[in-house]
CSV table of C-alpha atoms in Angstrom, one decimal:
chain,number,residue,atom,x,y,z
A,1459,MET,CA,16.0,72.4,-27.4
A,1460,LYS,CA,16.7,75.6,-25.5
A,1461,LYS,CA,15.8,73.8,-22.3
A,1462,LEU,CA,18.2,71.0,-23.0
A,1463,LEU,CA,21.0,73.5,-23.9
A,1464,THR,CA,20.4,75.4,-20.8
A,1465,LEU,CA,20.5,72.2,-18.7
A,1466,ALA,CA,23.7,71.1,-20.4
A,1467,LEU,CA,25.3,74.4,-19.7
A,1468,ALA,CA,24.2,74.3,-16.1
A,1469,VAL,CA,25.7,70.8,-15.7
A,1470,LEU,CA,29.0,71.9,-17.3
A,1471,MET,CA,29.1,74.9,-14.9
A,1472,CYS,CA,28.6,72.6,-11.9
A,1473,VAL,CA,31.4,70.3,-13.1
A,1474,PHE,CA,33.8,73.2,-13.5
A,1475,ALA,CA,32.8,74.6,-10.1
A,1476,ILE,CA,33.3,71.3,-8.4
A,1477,ALA,CA,36.7,70.9,-10.1
A,1478,ALA,CA,37.7,74.4,-8.9
A,1479,VAL,CA,36.6,73.6,-5.4
A,1480,ALA,CA,38.5,70.3,-5.4
A,1481,GLU,CA,41.7,71.9,-6.6
A,1482,PRO,CA,44.0,71.9,-3.5
A,1483,VAL,CA,45.6,75.0,-2.1
A,1484,LYS,CA,49.3,74.9,-2.9
A,1485,MET,CA,51.8,75.9,-0.3
A,1486,ASP,CA,55.6,76.0,-0.9
A,1487,LYS,CA,56.7,75.4,2.7
A,1488,LEU,CA,55.5,74.7,6.2
A,1489,THR,CA,57.8,75.1,9.2
A,1490,LEU,CA,57.4,73.0,12.3
A,1491,GLN,CA,59.4,73.2,15.5
A,1492,PHE,CA,59.7,71.2,18.7
A,1493,VAL,CA,61.0,72.6,21.9
A,1494,PRO,CA,64.1,70.8,23.3
A,1495,SER,CA,62.4,68.9,26.2
A,1496,LYS,CA,64.3,65.9,24.7
A,1497,ASP,CA,67.7,65.8,23.1
A,1498,ALA,CA,67.5,67.5,19.7
A,1499,ASP,CA,68.9,64.5,17.8
A,1500,VAL,CA,66.4,62.2,19.4
A,1501,ILE,CA,63.5,64.4,18.3
A,1502,ILE,CA,64.8,64.8,14.8
A,1503,THR,CA,65.4,61.0,14.5
A,1504,GLY,CA,62.0,60.2,16.0
A,1505,THR,CA,60.1,62.6,13.7
A,1506,LYS,CA,61.9,62.0,10.4
A,1507,ASN,CA,58.9,60.3,8.8
A,1508,LEU,CA,56.4,63.0,10.0
A,1509,PRO,CA,56.7,65.3,6.9
A,1510,GLU,CA,55.5,62.7,4.4
A,1511,LEU,CA,52.7,61.5,6.7
A,1512,LEU,CA,51.6,65.1,7.3
A,1513,LYS,CA,51.7,66.0,3.6
A,1514,ALA,CA,49.5,63.1,2.8
A,1515,GLU,CA,46.9,64.1,5.4
A,1516,LEU,CA,47.0,67.8,4.5
A,1517,LEU,CA,46.4,66.9,0.9
A,1518,LYS,CA,43.2,65.1,1.9
A,1519,GLU,CA,42.2,68.3,3.7
A,1520,GLY,CA,42.8,70.4,0.6
A,1521,TYR,CA,46.4,71.6,1.0
A,1522,ASP,CA,49.2,70.6,-1.2
A,1523,VAL,CA,52.3,71.4,0.8
A,1524,GLN,CA,55.6,71.0,-1.1
A,1525,ASN,CA,58.0,71.0,1.8
A,1526,ILE,CA,57.6,70.5,5.5
A,1527,ASP,CA,60.7,71.5,7.5
A,1528,ILE,CA,61.1,70.2,11.1
A,1529,SER,CA,63.6,71.6,13.5
A,1530,VAL,CA,64.2,71.8,17.3
A,1531,GLY,CA,64.6,75.1,19.0
A,1532,VAL,CA,67.7,75.9,21.1
A,1533,SER,CA,65.3,76.8,24.0
A,1534,TYR,CA,61.6,77.0,24.7
A,1535,GLU,CA,61.8,80.8,24.4
A,1536,ALA,CA,63.6,80.6,21.1
A,1537,THR,CA,60.7,78.5,19.6
A,1538,GLY,CA,58.1,81.0,21.0
A,1539,GLU,CA,60.1,83.9,19.7
A,1540,ALA,CA,60.4,82.3,16.2
A,1541,MET,CA,56.6,81.8,16.1
A,1542,ALA,CA,56.0,85.3,17.3
A,1543,ALA,CA,58.2,86.5,14.4
A,1544,GLY,CA,56.4,84.2,11.9
A,1545,THR,CA,59.5,82.2,11.0
A,1546,ILE,CA,58.0,79.1,12.5
A,1547,ASP,CA,54.4,78.2,11.6
A,1548,ILE,CA,53.6,75.4,14.0
A,1549,GLY,CA,55.2,74.8,17.4
A,1550,TRP,CA,54.9,72.2,20.1
A,1551,LEU,CA,54.8,74.4,23.2
A,1552,PRO,CA,54.5,73.4,26.8
A,1553,GLY,CA,51.6,75.1,28.7
A,1554,GLY,CA,53.9,77.6,30.4
A,1555,THR,CA,55.6,78.7,27.2
A,1556,TYR,CA,52.2,79.0,25.5
A,1557,ALA,CA,51.0,81.1,28.4
A,1558,LEU,CA,54.0,83.4,27.9
A,1559,PHE,CA,53.7,83.9,24.2
A,1560,SER,CA,49.9,84.0,23.9
A,1561,ALA,CA,49.8,87.0,26.3
A,1562,ASP,CA,50.1,89.3,23.3
A,1563,ASN,CA,48.3,87.0,20.9
A,1564,GLU,CA,51.5,86.0,19.1
A,1565,VAL,CA,50.6,82.3,19.1
A,1566,GLU,CA,47.3,80.5,19.4
A,1567,VAL,CA,46.7,76.9,20.6
A,1568,ILE,CA,45.0,74.5,18.1
A,1569,LEU,CA,45.5,71.1,19.9
A,1570,THR,CA,46.2,69.7,23.3
A,1571,ALA,CA,48.2,66.5,23.6
A,1572,THR,CA,46.7,63.5,25.5
A,1573,ARG,CA,49.1,61.0,27.0
A,1574,ASP,CA,49.1,57.7,28.6
A,1575,GLY,CA,48.4,57.9,32.3
A,1576,LEU,CA,50.9,56.6,34.8
A,1577,SER,CA,50.6,53.9,37.3
A,1578,ASN,CA,51.3,56.4,40.1
A,1579,ASP,CA,49.7,59.8,40.6
A,1580,SER,CA,50.4,60.1,44.3
A,1581,GLU,CA,51.6,63.4,45.9
A,1582,ASP,CA,53.6,61.3,48.4
A,1583,PRO,CA,57.2,61.2,47.0
A,1584,THR,CA,58.1,58.0,48.9
A,1585,THR,CA,55.7,56.0,46.7
A,1586,TRP,CA,57.7,56.9,43.5
A,1587,ASN,CA,61.1,55.5,44.6
A,1588,GLY,CA,62.9,52.2,44.1
A,1589,ASP,CA,62.5,49.4,41.6
A,1590,ALA,CA,59.4,48.2,43.4
A,1591,ASN,CA,57.7,51.5,42.6
A,1592,LYS,CA,58.8,51.7,39.0
A,1593,THR,CA,56.5,54.0,37.0
A,1594,LEU,CA,54.5,52.2,34.3
A,1595,PRO,CA,52.1,53.5,31.6
A,1596,THR,CA,48.4,52.8,31.7
A,1597,ASP,CA,45.7,52.7,29.0
A,1598,GLU,CA,44.0,55.7,30.5
A,1599,GLN,CA,44.4,58.9,28.4
A,1600,VAL,CA,44.9,62.0,30.5
A,1601,ILE,CA,45.3,65.7,29.7
A,1602,PHE,CA,47.6,66.6,32.6
A,1603,TYR,CA,50.9,65.5,34.0
A,1604,ARG,CA,53.1,66.4,37.0
A,1605,SER,CA,56.6,67.6,37.6
A,1606,LEU,CA,58.8,65.8,40.1
A,1607,ILE,CA,61.7,67.1,42.1
A,1608,TYR,CA,64.4,64.5,42.1
A,1609,ALA,CA,67.4,63.9,44.4
A,1610,THR,CA,70.4,62.7,42.4
A,1611,PRO,CA,72.9,60.0,43.4
A,1612,SER,CA,75.4,62.7,44.5
A,1613,ALA,CA,76.5,62.4,48.1
A,1614,TYR,CA,74.2,65.2,49.3
A,1615,GLY,CA,71.4,64.0,47.0
A,1616,LYS,CA,71.5,60.6,48.7
A,1617,GLU,CA,71.2,62.4,52.1
A,1618,LEU,CA,68.1,64.2,50.9
A,1619,ALA,CA,66.6,61.0,49.5
A,1620,ALA,CA,67.3,59.1,52.7
A,1621,LYS,CA,65.5,61.7,54.7
A,1622,VAL,CA,62.4,61.7,52.5
A,1623,ASN,CA,62.2,57.9,52.2
A,1624,ALA,CA,62.4,57.8,56.0
A,1625,GLY,CA,59.2,59.9,56.1
A,1626,GLU,CA,61.0,63.1,57.3
A,1627,ALA,CA,60.1,66.5,55.9
A,1628,LEU,CA,62.8,68.5,54.2
A,1629,THR,CA,63.5,72.0,55.6
A,1630,TRP,CA,64.2,75.0,53.5
A,1631,GLU,CA,67.8,74.9,54.8
A,1632,ASP,CA,68.1,71.3,53.4
A,1633,LEU,CA,67.0,72.4,50.0
A,1634,ASN,CA,69.0,75.6,50.0
A,1635,LYS,CA,72.3,73.7,50.6
A,1636,ALA,CA,71.7,71.6,47.5
A,1637,ASN,CA,72.9,72.4,44.0
A,1638,TRP,CA,69.9,72.6,41.8
A,1639,ALA,CA,69.5,72.2,38.0
A,1640,VAL,CA,66.4,73.7,36.4
A,1641,LEU,CA,65.2,74.7,32.9
A,1642,LYS,CA,64.4,78.3,31.8
A,1643,ASN,CA,61.5,80.1,33.4
A,1644,SER,CA,58.9,79.4,30.7
A,1645,SER,CA,59.2,75.6,31.2
A,1646,SER,CA,56.2,74.2,33.0
A,1647,ALA,CA,57.8,71.0,34.5
A,1648,GLY,CA,61.3,72.4,34.5
A,1649,TYR,CA,60.6,75.7,36.3
A,1650,ILE,CA,57.1,77.0,36.8
A,1651,TYR,CA,55.5,74.2,38.8
A,1652,PRO,CA,58.6,73.4,40.8
A,1653,THR,CA,58.5,77.0,41.9
A,1654,LEU,CA,54.8,76.6,42.8
A,1655,TRP,CA,55.8,73.6,44.9
A,1656,LEU,CA,58.3,75.6,46.8
A,1657,GLN,CA,55.9,78.4,47.3
A,1658,GLU,CA,53.3,76.0,48.7
A,1659,HIS,CA,55.6,74.2,51.0
A,1660,TYR,CA,58.1,76.9,52.1
A,1661,ASP,CA,56.2,80.1,52.9
A,1662,GLY,CA,56.2,81.5,49.4
A,1663,LYS,CA,59.8,81.0,48.6
A,1664,LYS,CA,60.8,80.4,44.9
A,1665,LEU,CA,63.6,78.9,42.9
A,1666,THR,CA,65.1,82.4,42.7
A,1667,ASP,CA,65.5,82.4,46.5
A,1668,LEU,CA,67.8,79.4,46.4
A,1669,ASP,CA,71.5,80.0,46.6
A,1670,ASN,CA,72.8,77.4,44.1
A,1671,VAL,CA,70.8,77.1,40.9
A,1672,VAL,CA,72.0,76.4,37.3
A,1673,THR,CA,69.8,76.7,34.3
A,1674,LEU,CA,70.1,74.0,31.6
A,1675,ALA,CA,68.9,73.9,28.0
A,1676,GLY,CA,66.9,70.7,28.3
A,1677,TYR,CA,66.1,67.5,30.3
A,1678,GLY,CA,68.7,65.4,28.6
A,1679,GLU,CA,71.4,67.7,30.0
A,1680,ALA,CA,69.7,67.5,33.5
A,1681,PHE,CA,69.8,63.7,33.5
A,1682,ALA,CA,73.4,63.7,32.4
A,1683,GLN,CA,74.3,66.2,35.2
A,1684,ALA,CA,72.5,63.9,37.7
A,1685,ALA,CA,74.3,60.8,36.4
A,1686,ALA,CA,77.6,62.6,36.7
A,1687,GLU,CA,76.7,63.7,40.3
A,1688,ALA,CA,77.4,67.3,39.3
A,1689,VAL,CA,74.2,68.5,40.9
A,1690,ASP,CA,72.1,67.3,43.9
A,1691,ILE,CA,68.5,68.1,42.6
A,1692,ILE,CA,66.9,68.1,39.1
A,1693,VAL,CA,63.3,68.7,38.1
A,1694,CYS,CA,61.5,66.9,35.3
A,1695,TYR,CA,58.1,65.7,34.1
A,1696,ALA,CA,56.8,62.6,36.0
A,1697,ASP,CA,57.7,60.0,33.3
A,1698,GLY,CA,61.2,61.4,32.8
A,1699,ARG,CA,62.9,58.4,34.4
A,1700,ARG,CA,61.1,56.1,31.9
A,1701,ASP,CA,62.5,58.0,29.0
A,1702,TYR,CA,66.1,57.8,30.3
A,1703,GLU,CA,65.9,54.3,32.0
A,1704,ASN,CA,67.9,52.5,29.4
A,1705,ALA,CA,70.5,55.3,28.8
A,1706,TRP,CA,71.1,55.6,32.5
A,1707,GLN,CA,73.0,52.2,32.7
A,1708,LEU,CA,74.6,52.1,29.3
A,1709,PRO,CA,78.3,52.8,28.9
A,1710,THR,CA,79.1,56.4,28.1
A,1711,ASP,CA,80.5,55.5,24.7
A,1712,SER,CA,77.2,54.0,23.6
A,1713,ALA,CA,73.6,55.1,23.0
A,1714,ASP,CA,70.1,53.6,23.4
A,1715,ASP,CA,67.9,52.9,20.5
A,1716,THR,CA,66.5,56.4,20.5
A,1717,GLY,CA,69.9,58.0,20.4
A,1718,LYS,CA,70.3,59.0,24.0
A,1719,ALA,CA,73.9,58.8,25.1
A,1720,GLY,CA,74.8,56.3,27.8
A,1721,MET,CA,75.3,57.7,31.3
A,1722,GLY,CA,77.5,55.0,32.8
A,1723,ARG,CA,75.6,54.2,36.0
A,1724,THR,CA,75.6,50.7,37.5
A,1725,ASP,CA,72.3,50.8,39.5
A,1726,THR,CA,68.8,51.4,38.1
A,1727,ILE,CA,67.5,54.9,37.6
A,1728,TRP,CA,64.5,54.0,39.9
A,1729,ASN,CA,66.9,53.3,42.8
A,1730,GLU,CA,69.3,56.1,42.1
A,1731,LEU,CA,67.1,59.1,41.2
A,1732,ASN,CA,64.7,59.5,44.1
A,1733,VAL,CA,61.6,61.7,44.1
A,1734,ILE,CA,61.6,64.2,47.0
A,1735,GLY,CA,58.7,66.4,45.8
A,1736,VAL,CA,55.6,66.2,43.6
A,1737,THR,CA,53.9,69.2,42.0
A,1738,PRO,CA,50.2,69.9,41.2
A,1739,GLY,CA,49.0,68.7,37.8
A,1740,ILE,CA,50.1,70.5,34.7
A,1741,TYR,CA,47.9,70.9,31.6
A,1742,ASN,CA,49.4,69.0,28.7
A,1743,ASP,CA,51.5,70.4,25.9
A,1744,THR,CA,50.0,72.4,23.1
A,1745,VAL,CA,50.3,72.3,19.3
A,1746,SER,CA,50.2,76.1,18.6
A,1747,ILE,CA,50.2,78.2,15.5
A,1748,THR,CA,51.8,81.6,14.7
A,1749,THR,CA,49.4,84.5,14.3
A,1750,ALA,CA,52.0,86.4,12.1
A,1751,ASN,CA,51.5,84.3,8.9
A,1752,PRO,CA,48.1,84.7,7.3
A,1753,GLU,CA,48.8,81.8,5.0
A,1754,VAL,CA,48.4,79.5,7.9
A,1755,TYR,CA,46.6,81.6,10.5
A,1756,ASN,CA,43.1,81.3,9.1
A,1757,PRO,CA,40.1,79.1,10.0
A,1758,GLU,CA,40.4,76.8,7.0
A,1759,PHE,CA,44.1,75.9,7.4
A,1760,ILE,CA,43.8,75.6,11.2
A,1761,LYS,CA,40.9,73.1,10.8
A,1762,ALA,CA,43.0,71.2,8.2
A,1763,MET,CA,46.0,71.0,10.4
A,1764,GLN,CA,43.9,69.9,13.4
A,1765,ASN,CA,42.4,67.1,11.4
A,1766,ALA,CA,45.7,66.1,9.8
A,1767,LEU,CA,47.6,65.8,13.1
A,1768,ILE,CA,44.8,63.9,14.8
A,1769,ASN,CA,44.7,61.5,11.8
A,1770,VAL,CA,48.5,61.0,11.8
A,1771,ILE,CA,48.7,60.3,15.6
A,1772,ASN,CA,45.8,57.8,15.2
A,1773,THR,CA,48.0,55.6,13.0
A,1774,GLU,CA,50.6,53.1,14.4
A,1775,GLU,CA,53.4,55.0,12.7
A,1776,GLY,CA,52.1,58.3,14.0
A,1777,LYS,CA,51.9,57.0,17.6
A,1778,GLU,CA,55.5,55.9,17.3
A,1779,ILE,CA,56.6,59.3,16.0
A,1780,PHE,CA,54.9,61.3,18.8
A,1781,SER,CA,56.0,58.9,21.5
A,1782,VAL,CA,59.2,60.9,21.5
A,1783,TYR,CA,57.1,63.6,23.3
A,1784,SER,CA,55.0,61.0,25.2
A,1785,HIS,CA,52.0,62.2,23.2
A,1786,ALA,CA,49.4,59.5,22.6
A,1787,GLY,CA,46.7,61.6,21.0
A,1788,TYR,CA,45.5,65.1,20.2
A,1789,ALA,CA,42.3,66.9,21.1
A,1790,VAL,CA,41.0,70.2,19.7
A,1791,ALA,CA,41.9,72.9,22.2
A,1792,GLN,CA,40.9,76.5,23.0
A,1793,ASP,CA,42.9,79.3,24.5
A,1794,SER,CA,40.9,79.4,27.8
A,1795,ASP,CA,42.1,75.8,28.5
A,1796,TYR,CA,45.4,77.4,29.5
A,1797,ASP,CA,44.1,80.0,31.9
A,1798,GLY,CA,45.5,77.9,34.7
A,1799,ALA,CA,49.0,77.9,33.1
A,1800,ARG,CA,48.7,81.7,32.9
A,1801,ALA,CA,47.9,82.0,36.6
A,1802,ALA,CA,50.9,79.7,37.4
A,1803,LEU,CA,53.2,81.8,35.2
A,1804,LYS,CA,52.0,85.0,36.8
A,1805,ALA,CA,52.6,83.5,40.3
A,1806,VAL,CA,56.2,82.6,39.6
A,1807,GLN,CA,57.0,85.8,37.8
């Protein structure tokens, strides 16, 4: 009888222990932020269903999150600074921004984005231009991308494009006469790698050596400036023209199905926005976590978040959500993956 009682007590203890383990960890709020590499309203619209999908996946991983708040930073640096301060828990940071804010261990990478490869990966700018060379996605998943230097349809932009398409090399003087639009200096495709391209081709000169440069908040503004012929050169990730293809030719009082405002051009973006330079490959964007909030910065939650985001993006709805960032998948990452980004950032600083 004693043995039976002891066995029954042991079984009950196991049941209670299992119930205790299965009880999810409750979290009041989780804050997520995207950098403004696309228009803020496009990102917010595209990710509106992410909170519920992510809550469901995190619950499977043992975390019951009551509220998930999604926002878009006013700049890349603003998102990094908010994560450093612990007011943003999870941020989608480009490699250059991650390199900047991980220097003092303020953020830590947990995932690297994979994306659809492109039909062109040539370093010859002439092969990117015109409708016949329209850039298309492929089924190959890649962990890098390139930045392109584009001549706009302004009068001087057309001169630069004609010279490159005729097989002539641009001189420093050619580039220095142009009006450039770039992003802030932690943007990989919008600043760091275009600077490396200049250094490589023009005896170490940088964007800071150019006479006429304006700094913009995001790529949407850069394409709008290009369409308005307000600048001669912009810089952007290699599939940027695909993202703005429809908006480019829409009337200015309308918008495409992603919310991008029409830009009022009559010819295609492939004919009008010509590539004049191609940078080296850039390691893909990160999903990073703040180190300032112990509720999220711990091995258990990091593993749960990695699994949850990978599971979300592997669904059709998840793929649609993250297509706003051209992300097709996520892979577990480690800090050393971005040593190359740190070297690039150091070179341009």
